[in-house]
Coordinates of C-alpha atoms and ligand atoms in Angstrom, one line a residue:
X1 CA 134.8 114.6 99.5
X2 CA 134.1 111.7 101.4
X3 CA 132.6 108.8 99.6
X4 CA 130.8 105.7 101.1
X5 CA 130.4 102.3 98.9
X6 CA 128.7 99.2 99.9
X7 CA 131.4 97.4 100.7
X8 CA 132.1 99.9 103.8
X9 CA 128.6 99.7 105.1
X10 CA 127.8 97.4 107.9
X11 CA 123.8 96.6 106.8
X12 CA 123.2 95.2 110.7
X13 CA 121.5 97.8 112.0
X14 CA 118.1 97.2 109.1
X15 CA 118.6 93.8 109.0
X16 CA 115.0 92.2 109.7
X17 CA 114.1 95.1 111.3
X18 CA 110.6 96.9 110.0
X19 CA 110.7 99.8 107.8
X20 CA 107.6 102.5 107.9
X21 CA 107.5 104.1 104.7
X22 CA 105.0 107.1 104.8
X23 CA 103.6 108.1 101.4
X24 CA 103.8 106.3 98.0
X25 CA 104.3 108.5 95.5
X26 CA 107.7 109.5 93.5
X27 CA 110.0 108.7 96.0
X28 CA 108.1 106.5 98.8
X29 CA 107.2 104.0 95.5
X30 CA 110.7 103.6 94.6
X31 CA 112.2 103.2 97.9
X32 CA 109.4 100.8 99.3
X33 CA 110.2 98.5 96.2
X34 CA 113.6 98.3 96.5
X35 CA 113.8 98.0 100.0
X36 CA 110.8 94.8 99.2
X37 CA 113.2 93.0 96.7
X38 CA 115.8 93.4 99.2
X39 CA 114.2 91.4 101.6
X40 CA 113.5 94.2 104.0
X41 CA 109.9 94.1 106.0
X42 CA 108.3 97.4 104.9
X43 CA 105.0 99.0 105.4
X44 CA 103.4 101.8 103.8
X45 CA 101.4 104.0 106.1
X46 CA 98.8 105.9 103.7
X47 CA 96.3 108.4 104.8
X48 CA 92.5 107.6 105.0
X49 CA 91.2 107.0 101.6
X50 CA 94.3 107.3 100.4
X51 CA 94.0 106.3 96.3
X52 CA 97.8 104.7 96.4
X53 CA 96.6 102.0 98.6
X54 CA 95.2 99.8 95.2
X55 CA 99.2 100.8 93.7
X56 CA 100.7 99.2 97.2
X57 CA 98.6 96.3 96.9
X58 CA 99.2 95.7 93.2
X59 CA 103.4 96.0 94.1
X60 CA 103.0 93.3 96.9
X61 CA 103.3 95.7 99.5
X62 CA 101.1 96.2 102.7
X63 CA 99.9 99.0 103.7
X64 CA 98.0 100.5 107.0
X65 CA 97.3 104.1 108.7
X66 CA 100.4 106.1 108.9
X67 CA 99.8 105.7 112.9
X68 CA 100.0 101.7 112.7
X69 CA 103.0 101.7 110.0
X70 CA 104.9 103.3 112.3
X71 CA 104.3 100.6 115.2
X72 CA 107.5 98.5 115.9
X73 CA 109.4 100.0 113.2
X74 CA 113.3 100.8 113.6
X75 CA 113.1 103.5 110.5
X76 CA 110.2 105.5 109.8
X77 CA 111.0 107.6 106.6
X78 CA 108.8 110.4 105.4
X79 CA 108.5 110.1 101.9
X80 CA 105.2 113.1 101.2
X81 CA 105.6 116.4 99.8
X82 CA 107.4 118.9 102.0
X83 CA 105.1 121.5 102.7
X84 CA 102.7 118.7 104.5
X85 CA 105.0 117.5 106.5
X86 CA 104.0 119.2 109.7
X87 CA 100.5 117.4 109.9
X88 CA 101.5 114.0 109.0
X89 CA 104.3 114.1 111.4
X90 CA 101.3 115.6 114.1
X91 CA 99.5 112.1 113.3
X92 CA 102.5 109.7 113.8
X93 CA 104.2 111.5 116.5
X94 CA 102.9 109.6 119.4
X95 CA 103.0 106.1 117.8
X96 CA 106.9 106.1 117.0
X97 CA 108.8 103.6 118.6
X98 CA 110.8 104.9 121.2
X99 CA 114.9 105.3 119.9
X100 CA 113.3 104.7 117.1
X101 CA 114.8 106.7 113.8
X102 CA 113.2 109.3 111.6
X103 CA 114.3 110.0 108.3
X104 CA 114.3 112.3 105.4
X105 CA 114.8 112.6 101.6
X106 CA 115.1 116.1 101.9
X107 CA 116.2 118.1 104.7
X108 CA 113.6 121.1 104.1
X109 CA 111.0 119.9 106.8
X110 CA 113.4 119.8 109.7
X111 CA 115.8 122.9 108.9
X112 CA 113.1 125.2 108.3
X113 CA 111.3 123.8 111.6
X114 CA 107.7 122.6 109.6
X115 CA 108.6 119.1 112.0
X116 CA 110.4 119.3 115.6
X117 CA 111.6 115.6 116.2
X118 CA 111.1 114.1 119.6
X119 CA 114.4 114.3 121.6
X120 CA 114.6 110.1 121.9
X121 CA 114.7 109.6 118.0
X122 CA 117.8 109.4 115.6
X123 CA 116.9 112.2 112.7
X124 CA 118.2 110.7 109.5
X125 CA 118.3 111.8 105.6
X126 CA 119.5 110.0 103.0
X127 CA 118.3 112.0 99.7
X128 CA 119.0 110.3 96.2
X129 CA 120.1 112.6 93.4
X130 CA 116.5 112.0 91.3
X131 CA 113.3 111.4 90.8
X132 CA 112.0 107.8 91.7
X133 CA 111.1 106.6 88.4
X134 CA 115.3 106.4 88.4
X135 CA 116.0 105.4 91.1
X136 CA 114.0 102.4 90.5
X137 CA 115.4 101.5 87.1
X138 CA 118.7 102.2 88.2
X139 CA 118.6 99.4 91.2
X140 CA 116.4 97.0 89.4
X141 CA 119.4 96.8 86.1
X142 CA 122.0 96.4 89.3
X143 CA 123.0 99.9 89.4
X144 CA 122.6 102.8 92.1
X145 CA 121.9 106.2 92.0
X146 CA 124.3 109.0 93.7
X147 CA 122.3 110.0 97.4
X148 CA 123.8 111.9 99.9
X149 CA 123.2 111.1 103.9
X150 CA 123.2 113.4 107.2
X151 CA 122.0 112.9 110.5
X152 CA 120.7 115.9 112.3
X153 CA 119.9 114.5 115.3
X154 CA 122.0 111.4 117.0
X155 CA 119.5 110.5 120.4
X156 CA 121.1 107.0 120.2
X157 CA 124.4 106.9 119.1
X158 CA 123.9 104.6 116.3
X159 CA 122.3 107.9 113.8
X160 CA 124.9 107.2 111.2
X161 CA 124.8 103.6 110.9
X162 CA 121.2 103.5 110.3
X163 CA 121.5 106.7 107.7
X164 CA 124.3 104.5 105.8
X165 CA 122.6 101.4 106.2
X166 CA 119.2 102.4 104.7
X167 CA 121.4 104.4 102.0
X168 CA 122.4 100.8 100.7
X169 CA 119.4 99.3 101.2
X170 CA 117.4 101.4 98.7
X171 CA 120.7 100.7 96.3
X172 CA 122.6 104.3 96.8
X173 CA 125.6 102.9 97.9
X174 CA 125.9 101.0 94.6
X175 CA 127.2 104.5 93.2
X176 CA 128.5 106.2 96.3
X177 CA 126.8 108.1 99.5
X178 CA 128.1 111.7 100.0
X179 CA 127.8 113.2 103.5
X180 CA 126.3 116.3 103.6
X181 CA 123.6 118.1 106.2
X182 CA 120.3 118.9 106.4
X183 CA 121.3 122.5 105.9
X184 CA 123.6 122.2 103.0
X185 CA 121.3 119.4 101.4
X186 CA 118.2 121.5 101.6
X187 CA 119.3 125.2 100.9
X188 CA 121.8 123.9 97.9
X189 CA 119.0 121.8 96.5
X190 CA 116.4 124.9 96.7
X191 CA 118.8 127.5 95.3
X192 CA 119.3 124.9 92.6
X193 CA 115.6 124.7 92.0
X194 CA 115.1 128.6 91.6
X195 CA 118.4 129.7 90.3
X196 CA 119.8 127.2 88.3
X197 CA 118.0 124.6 86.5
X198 CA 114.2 124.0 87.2
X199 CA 113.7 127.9 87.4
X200 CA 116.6 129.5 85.2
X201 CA 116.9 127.6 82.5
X202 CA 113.3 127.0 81.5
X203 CA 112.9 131.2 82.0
X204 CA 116.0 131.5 80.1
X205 CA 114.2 128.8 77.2
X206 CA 111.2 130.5 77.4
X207 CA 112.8 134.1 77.1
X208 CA 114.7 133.2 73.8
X209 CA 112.0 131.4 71.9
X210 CA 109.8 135.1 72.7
X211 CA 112.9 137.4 71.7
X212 CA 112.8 135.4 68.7
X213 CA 109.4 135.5 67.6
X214 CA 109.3 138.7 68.4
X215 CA 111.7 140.0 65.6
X216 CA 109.7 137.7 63.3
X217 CA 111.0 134.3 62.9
X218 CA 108.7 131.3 62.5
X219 CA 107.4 130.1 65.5
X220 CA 108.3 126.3 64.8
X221 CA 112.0 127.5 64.4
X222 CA 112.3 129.5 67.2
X223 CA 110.9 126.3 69.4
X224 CA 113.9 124.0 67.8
X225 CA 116.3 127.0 68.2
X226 CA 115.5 127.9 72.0
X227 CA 113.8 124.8 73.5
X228 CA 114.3 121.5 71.7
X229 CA 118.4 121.6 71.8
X230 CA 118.6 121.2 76.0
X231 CA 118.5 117.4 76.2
X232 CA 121.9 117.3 73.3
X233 CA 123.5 120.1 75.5
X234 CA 122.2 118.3 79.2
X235 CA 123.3 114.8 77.3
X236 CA 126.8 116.3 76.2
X237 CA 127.7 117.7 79.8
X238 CA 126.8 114.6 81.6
X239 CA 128.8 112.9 79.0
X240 CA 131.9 115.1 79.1
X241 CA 131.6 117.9 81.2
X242 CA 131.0 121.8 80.5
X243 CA 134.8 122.3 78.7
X244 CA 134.0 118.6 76.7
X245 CA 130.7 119.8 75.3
X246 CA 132.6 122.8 74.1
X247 CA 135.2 121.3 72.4
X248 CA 132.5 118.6 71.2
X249 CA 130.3 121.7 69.3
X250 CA 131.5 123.5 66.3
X251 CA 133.8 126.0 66.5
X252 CA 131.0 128.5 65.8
X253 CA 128.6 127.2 68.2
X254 CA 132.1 127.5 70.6
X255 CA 132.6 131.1 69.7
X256 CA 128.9 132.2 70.3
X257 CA 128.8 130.2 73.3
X258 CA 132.1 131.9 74.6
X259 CA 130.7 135.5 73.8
X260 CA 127.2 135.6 74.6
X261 CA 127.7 133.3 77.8
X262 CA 129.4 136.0 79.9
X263 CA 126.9 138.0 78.7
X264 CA 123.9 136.6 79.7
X265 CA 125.2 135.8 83.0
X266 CA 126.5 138.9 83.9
X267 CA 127.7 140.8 87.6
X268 CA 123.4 141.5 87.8
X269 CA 122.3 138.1 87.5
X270 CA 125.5 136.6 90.0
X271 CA 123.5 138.9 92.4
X272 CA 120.0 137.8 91.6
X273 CA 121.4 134.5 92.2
X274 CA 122.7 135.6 95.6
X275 CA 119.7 136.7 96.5
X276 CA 117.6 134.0 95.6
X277 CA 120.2 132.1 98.3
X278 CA 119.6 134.7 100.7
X279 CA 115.7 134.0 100.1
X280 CA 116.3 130.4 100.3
X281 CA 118.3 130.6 103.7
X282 CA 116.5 133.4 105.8
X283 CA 113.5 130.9 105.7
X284 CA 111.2 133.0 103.8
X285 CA 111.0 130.5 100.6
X286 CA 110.1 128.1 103.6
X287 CA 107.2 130.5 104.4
X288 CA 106.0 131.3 101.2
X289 CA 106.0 127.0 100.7
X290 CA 103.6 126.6 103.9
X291 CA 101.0 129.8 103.3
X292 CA 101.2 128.3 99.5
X293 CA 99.7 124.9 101.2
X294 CA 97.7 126.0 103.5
X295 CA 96.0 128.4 100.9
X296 CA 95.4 125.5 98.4
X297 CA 98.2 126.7 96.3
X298 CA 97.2 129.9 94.4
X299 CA 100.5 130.4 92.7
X300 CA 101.1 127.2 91.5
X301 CA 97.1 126.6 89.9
X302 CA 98.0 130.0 88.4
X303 CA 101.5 129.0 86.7
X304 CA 100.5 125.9 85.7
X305 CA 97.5 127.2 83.9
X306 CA 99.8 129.9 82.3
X307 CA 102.5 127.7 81.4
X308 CA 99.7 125.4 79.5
X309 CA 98.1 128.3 77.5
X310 CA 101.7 129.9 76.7
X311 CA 102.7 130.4 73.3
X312 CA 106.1 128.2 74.0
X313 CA 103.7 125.0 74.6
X314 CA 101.2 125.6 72.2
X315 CA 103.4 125.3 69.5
X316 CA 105.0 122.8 71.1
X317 CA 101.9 120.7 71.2
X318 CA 101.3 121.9 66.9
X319 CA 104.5 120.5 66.4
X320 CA 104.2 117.2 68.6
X321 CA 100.7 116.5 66.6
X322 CA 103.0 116.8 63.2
Ligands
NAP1 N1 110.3 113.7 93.7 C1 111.6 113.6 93.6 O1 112.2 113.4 92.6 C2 112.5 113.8 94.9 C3 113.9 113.6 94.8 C4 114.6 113.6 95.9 C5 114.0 113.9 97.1 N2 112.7 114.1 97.2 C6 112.0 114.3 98.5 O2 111.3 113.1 98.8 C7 110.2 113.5 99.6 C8 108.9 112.9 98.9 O3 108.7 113.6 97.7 P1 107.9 113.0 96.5 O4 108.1 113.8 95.3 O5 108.2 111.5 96.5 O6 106.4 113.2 97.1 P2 105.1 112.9 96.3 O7 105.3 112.0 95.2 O8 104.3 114.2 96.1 O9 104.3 112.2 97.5 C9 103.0 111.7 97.3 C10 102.6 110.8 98.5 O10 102.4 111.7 99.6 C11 101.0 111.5 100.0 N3 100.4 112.7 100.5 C12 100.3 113.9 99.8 N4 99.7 114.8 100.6 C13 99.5 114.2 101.8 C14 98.9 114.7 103.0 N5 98.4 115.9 103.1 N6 98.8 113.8 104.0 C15 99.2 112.5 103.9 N7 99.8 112.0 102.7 C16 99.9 112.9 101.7 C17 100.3 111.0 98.8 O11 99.2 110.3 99.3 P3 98.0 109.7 98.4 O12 98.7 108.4 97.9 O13 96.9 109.4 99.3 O14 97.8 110.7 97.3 C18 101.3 110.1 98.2 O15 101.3 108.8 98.7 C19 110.2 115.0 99.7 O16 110.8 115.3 100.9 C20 111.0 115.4 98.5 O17 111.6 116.7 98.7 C21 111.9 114.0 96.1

């Protein structure tokens, strides 16, 4: 694995050149700041009436229509949710600079086609490994936060120096730049969400505190048992690894965790995980993501009123009021 540190990026290509950022929420914040206290000239294009323009203002940022941001910019990076992509590209489209570049933090709205990129621009991504809030604190105490960069589309020969440039300008290349592609960024990251640890693991939390109260035990136990443990298990892995967090447990914990592991995740659930890939790279998640938008998202007002009125977070909340 190839990876790129500050010290092998050339930051020409950004220097004094305008910056469009579109959106200011988790990400756009983040990387409009840091790009600001690097002495880049960024503007924050924000949709009419848009209730982050006091936010912008507040940081010392500017901010105009997404149509005006864009104008004379040499970067324009879409920084809104995924699945709204397609229309606030529609309203920029026309006012990006010609050879201009386009870029990403995710490579969902290009692969799966929600935005087809005029043939003149450079397509960029350069996607840090977190949420904003981080990647904030991280550049602001010196550090950098792990990204990884791709370009998808080189119109003017100079994709890649732009992608690594703006990779160190938002403070990536502190830690390193990985190259990857919009493909592999954006079906890895997806199967990731559903499979592995924003869908699995809460399911799999959620599942054991249940089979728990089920046969009886105290509710308040079976929320420390099932729930409360994953930040020492998340902290010890990122600490030490998966084989250092099982020699760092006791021996019990070990054997349990050597047992019922295999167990859990047996041959059936490999193949639910292959076919949540499957899911992920035919396109259909993709599908289900823009009929979820353009239909006001049912599913998620539904499983976010659910997961407030389960039983999981209403003792969680008992126990946080104790
Ligand atoms: N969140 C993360 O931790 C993370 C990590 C890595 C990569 N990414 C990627 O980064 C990109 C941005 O994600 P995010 O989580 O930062 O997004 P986000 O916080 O949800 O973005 C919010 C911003 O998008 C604007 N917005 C929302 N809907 C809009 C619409 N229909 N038209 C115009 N503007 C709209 C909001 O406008 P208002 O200010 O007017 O409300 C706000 O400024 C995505 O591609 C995501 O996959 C995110």
């Amino acid at each position: 694995m190839d990876i790129i540190r500050d010290d092998q990026i050339d930051p020409a290509p950004l220097a004094g050149k305008r910056i469009a950022i579109i959106g200011y929420g988790n990400q756009g914040r983040a990387q409009a700041r840091n790009l600001h206290d690097g002495g880049h000239d960024v503007v924050i294009g924000l949709r009419d009436g848009s209730e982050s323009a006091a936010r912008v203002e507040a940081d010392g940022l500017f901010h105009a229509a997404p149509q005006d941001a864009v104008e004379g910019a040499a970067l324009t990076m879409m920084l809104l949710p995924d699945e709204v992509m397609t229309g606030a590209y529609g309203a920029i489209e026309d006012a990006l600079p010609r050879g201009s570049a386009l870029g990403f933090s995710h490579g969902l709205a290009v692969h799966f086609g929600f935005i087809r990129p005029r043939d003149d621009l450079d397509v960029v991504m350069v996607a840090p490994k977190g949420p904003g809030t981080a990647l904030r604190q991280l550049y602001t105490e010196g550090k950098g936060m792990i990204g990884l960069w791709a370009v998808e589309q080189d119109a003017t020969g100079r994709a890649r120096d732009i992608a690594l440039a703006y990779g160190q300008a938002i403070g990536c290349a502190r830690a390193g730049l990985i190259a990857s592609t919009f493909a592999e960024e954006c079906e890895a990251d997806l199967f990731n969400e559903q499979a592995v640890v924003w869908g699995g693991v809460p399911a799999l939390l959620e599942a054991g505190f249940d089979t728990l109260i089920e046969a009886g035990y105290s509710e308040e136990l079976a929320l420390f048992e099932c729930v409360s443990e994953l930040k020492l298990l998340a902290d010890l892995i990122e600490a030490r690894g998966i084989a250092g967090m099982r020699e760092a447990i006791s021996n019990t914990a070990e054997l349990g965790a050597v047992l019922g592991g295999p167990k859990m995740v047996d041959d059936t659930v490999r193949q639910k995980m292959r076919d949540i890939l499957e899911h992920v790279r035919s396109g259909e998640f993709a599908e289900a993501l823009r009929r979820e938008e353009a239909e006001a998202y049912p599913l998620l007002r539904k499983a976010r009123a659910e997961a407030r009125a389960s039983k999981v977070e209403t003792v969680r909340q008992r126990i946080e009021k104790l």
